[in-house]
PDB file of C-alpha atoms in Angstrom:
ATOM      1  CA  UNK A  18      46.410 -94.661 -90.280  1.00 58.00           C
ATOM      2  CA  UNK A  19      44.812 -92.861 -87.326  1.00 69.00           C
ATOM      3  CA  UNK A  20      47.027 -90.812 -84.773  1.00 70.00           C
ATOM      4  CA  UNK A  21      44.708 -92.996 -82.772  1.00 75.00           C
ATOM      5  CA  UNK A  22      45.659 -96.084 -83.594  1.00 69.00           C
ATOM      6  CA  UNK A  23      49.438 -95.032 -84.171  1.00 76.00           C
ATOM      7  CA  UNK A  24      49.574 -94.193 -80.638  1.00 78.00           C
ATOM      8  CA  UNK A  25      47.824 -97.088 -79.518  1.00 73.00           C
ATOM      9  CA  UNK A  26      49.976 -99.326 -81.573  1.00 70.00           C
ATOM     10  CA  UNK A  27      53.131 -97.728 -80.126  1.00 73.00           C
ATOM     11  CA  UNK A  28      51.900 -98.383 -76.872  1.00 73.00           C
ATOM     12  CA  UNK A  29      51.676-102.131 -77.555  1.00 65.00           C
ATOM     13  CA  UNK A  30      54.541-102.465 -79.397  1.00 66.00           C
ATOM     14  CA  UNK A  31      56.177-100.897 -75.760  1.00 68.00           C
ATOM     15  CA  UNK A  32      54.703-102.952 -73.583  1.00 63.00           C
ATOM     16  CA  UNK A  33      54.441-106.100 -75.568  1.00 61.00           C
ATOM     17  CA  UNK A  34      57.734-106.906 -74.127  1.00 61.00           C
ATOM     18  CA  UNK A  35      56.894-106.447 -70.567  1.00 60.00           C
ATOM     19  CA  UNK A  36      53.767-108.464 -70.483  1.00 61.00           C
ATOM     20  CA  UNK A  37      54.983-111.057 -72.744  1.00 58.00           C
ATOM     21  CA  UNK A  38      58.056-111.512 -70.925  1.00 57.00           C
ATOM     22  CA  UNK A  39      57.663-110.453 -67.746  1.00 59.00           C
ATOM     23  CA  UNK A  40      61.258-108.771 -67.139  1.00 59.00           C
ATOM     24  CA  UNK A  41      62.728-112.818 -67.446  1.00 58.00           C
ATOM     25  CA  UNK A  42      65.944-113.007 -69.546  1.00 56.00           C
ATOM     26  CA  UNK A  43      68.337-115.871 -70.084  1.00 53.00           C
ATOM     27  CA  UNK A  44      70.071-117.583 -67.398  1.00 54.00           C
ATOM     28  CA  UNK A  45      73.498-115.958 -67.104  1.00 55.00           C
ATOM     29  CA  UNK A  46      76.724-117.835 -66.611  1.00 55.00           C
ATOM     30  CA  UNK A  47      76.921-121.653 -67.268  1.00 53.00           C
ATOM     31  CA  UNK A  48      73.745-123.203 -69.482  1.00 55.00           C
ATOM     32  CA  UNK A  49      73.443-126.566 -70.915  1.00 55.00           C
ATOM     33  CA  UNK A  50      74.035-129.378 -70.167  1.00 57.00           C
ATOM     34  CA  UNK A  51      76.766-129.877 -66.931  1.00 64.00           C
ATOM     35  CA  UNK A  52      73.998-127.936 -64.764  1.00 66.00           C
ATOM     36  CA  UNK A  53      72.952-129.788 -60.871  1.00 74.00           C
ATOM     37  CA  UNK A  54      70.143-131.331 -62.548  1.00 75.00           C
ATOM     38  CA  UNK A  55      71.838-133.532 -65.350  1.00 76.00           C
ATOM     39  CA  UNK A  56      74.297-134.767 -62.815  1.00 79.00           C
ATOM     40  CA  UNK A  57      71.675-135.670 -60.659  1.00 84.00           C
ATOM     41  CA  UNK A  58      69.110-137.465 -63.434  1.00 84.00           C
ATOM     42  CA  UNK A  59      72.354-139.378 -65.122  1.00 83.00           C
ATOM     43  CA  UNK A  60      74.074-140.186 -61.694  1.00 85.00           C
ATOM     44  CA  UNK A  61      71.029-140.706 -59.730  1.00 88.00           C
ATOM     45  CA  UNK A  62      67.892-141.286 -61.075  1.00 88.00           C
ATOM     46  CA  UNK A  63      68.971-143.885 -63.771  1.00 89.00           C
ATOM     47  CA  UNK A  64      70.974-146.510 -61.529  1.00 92.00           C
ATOM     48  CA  UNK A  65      68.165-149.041 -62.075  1.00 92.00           C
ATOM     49  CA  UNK A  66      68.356-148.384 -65.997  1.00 91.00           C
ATOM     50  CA  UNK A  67      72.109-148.811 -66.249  1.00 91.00           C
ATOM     51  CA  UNK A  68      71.701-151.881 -63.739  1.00 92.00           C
ATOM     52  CA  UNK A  69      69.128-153.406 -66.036  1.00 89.00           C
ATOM     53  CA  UNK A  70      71.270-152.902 -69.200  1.00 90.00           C
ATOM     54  CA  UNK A  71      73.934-154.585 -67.706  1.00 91.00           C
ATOM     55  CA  UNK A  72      71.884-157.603 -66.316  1.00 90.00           C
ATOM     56  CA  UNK A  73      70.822-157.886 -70.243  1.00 88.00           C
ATOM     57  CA  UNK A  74      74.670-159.076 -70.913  1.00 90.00           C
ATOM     58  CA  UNK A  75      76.012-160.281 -67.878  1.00 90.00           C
ATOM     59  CA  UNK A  76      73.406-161.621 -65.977  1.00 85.00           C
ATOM     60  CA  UNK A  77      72.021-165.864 -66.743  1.00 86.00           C
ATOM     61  CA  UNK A  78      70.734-166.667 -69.091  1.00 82.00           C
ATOM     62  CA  UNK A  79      72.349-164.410 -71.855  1.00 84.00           C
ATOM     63  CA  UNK A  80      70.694-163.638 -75.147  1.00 86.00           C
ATOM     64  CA  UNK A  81      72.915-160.730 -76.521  1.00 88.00           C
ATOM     65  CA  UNK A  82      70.164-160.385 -79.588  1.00 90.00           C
ATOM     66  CA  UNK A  83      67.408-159.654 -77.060  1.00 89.00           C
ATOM     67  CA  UNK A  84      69.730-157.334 -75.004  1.00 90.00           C
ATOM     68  CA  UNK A  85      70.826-155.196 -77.929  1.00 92.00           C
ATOM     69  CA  UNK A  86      67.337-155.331 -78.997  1.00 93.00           C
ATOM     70  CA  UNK A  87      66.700-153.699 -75.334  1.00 90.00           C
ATOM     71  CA  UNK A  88      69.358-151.508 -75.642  1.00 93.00           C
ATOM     72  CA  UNK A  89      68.163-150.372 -79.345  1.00 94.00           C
ATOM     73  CA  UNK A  90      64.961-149.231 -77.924  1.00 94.00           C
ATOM     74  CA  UNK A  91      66.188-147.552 -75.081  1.00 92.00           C
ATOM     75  CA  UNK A  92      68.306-145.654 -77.437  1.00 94.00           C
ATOM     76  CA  UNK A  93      65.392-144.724 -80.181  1.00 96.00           C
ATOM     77  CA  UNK A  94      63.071-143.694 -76.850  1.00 94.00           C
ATOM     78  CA  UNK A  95      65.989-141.336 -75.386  1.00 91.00           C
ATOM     79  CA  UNK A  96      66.544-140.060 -78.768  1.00 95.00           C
ATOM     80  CA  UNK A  97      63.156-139.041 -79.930  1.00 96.00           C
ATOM     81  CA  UNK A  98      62.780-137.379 -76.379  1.00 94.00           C
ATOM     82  CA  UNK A  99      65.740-135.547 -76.552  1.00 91.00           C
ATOM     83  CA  UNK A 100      65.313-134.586 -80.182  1.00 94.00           C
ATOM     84  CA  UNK A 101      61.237-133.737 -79.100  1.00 94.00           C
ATOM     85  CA  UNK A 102      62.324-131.489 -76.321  1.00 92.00           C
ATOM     86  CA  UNK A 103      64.928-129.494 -78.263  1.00 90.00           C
ATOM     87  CA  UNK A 104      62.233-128.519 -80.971  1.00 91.00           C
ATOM     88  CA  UNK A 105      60.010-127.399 -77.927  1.00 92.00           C
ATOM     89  CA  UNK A 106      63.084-125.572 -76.684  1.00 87.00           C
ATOM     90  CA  UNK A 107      63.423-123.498 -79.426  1.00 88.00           C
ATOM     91  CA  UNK A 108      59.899-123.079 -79.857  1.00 90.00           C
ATOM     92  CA  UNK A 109      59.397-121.802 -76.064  1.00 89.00           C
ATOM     93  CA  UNK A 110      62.474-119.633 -76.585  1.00 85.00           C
ATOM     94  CA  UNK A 111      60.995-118.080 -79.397  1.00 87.00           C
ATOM     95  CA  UNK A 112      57.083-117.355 -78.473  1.00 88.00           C
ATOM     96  CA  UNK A 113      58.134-116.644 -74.650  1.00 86.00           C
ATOM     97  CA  UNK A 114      61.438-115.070 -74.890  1.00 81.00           C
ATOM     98  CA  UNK A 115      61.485-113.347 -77.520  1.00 82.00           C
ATOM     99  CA  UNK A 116      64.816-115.828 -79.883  1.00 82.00           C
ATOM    100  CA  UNK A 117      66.553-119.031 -79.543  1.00 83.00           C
ATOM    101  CA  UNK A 118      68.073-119.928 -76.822  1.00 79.00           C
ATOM    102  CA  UNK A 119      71.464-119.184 -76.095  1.00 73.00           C
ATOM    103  CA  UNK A 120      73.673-121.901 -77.678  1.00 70.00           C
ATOM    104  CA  UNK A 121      72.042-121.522 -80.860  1.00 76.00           C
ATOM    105  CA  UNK A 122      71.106-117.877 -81.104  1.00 74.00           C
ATOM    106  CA  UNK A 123      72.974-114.523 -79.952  1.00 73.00           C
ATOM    107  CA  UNK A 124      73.875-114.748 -76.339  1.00 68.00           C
ATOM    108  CA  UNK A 125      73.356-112.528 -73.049  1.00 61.00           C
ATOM    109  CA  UNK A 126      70.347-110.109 -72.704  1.00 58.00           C
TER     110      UNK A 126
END
């Protein structure tokens, strides 16, 4: 190899960092899932879903096999999201940041 393209290739392998990155690390202290946002979206947001599920078995006229039909879907949806999103996680963590993300891989900076 060229002294050329040694120091060229040094210089990328310095900076590669920097402009992939962009000087963000991992969010430091509490990560996961008890963060503002999950409180908000389970607490909040989903009133009219957990309204609805009940209505399925309390409400007139009840038909529990349609209502855990319902409730089987709703379960299959949230699970492929959540499952969907934690592959993309990882992926993102990896191409972006450089490893997993902290509960799975080594954590802190």
């Amino acid at each position: 190899m060229s002294p050329t393209l040694t120091s060229i290739a040094a210089t990328l392998a310095f900076l590669s960092p920097e402009l992939l990155y962009h000087g963000y690390d991992g969010t430091e202290g509490l990560t996961g899932f008890p963060n503002i946002g999950t409180w908000l979206i389970f607490a909040v947001i989903l009133v009219p879903v957990y309204i609805m599920v009940i209505a399925w078995f309390v409400g007139e006229p009840r038909d529990t096999k349609s209502g855990l039909l319902g409730v089987s879907y709703l379960v299959g949806l949230t699970t492929s999201m959540w499952v969907g999103m934690f592959f993309l996680t990882m992926i993102i963590g990896i191409v972006f940041y450089g490893g997993m993300p902290e509960p799975i891989g080594a954590t802190g900076p």
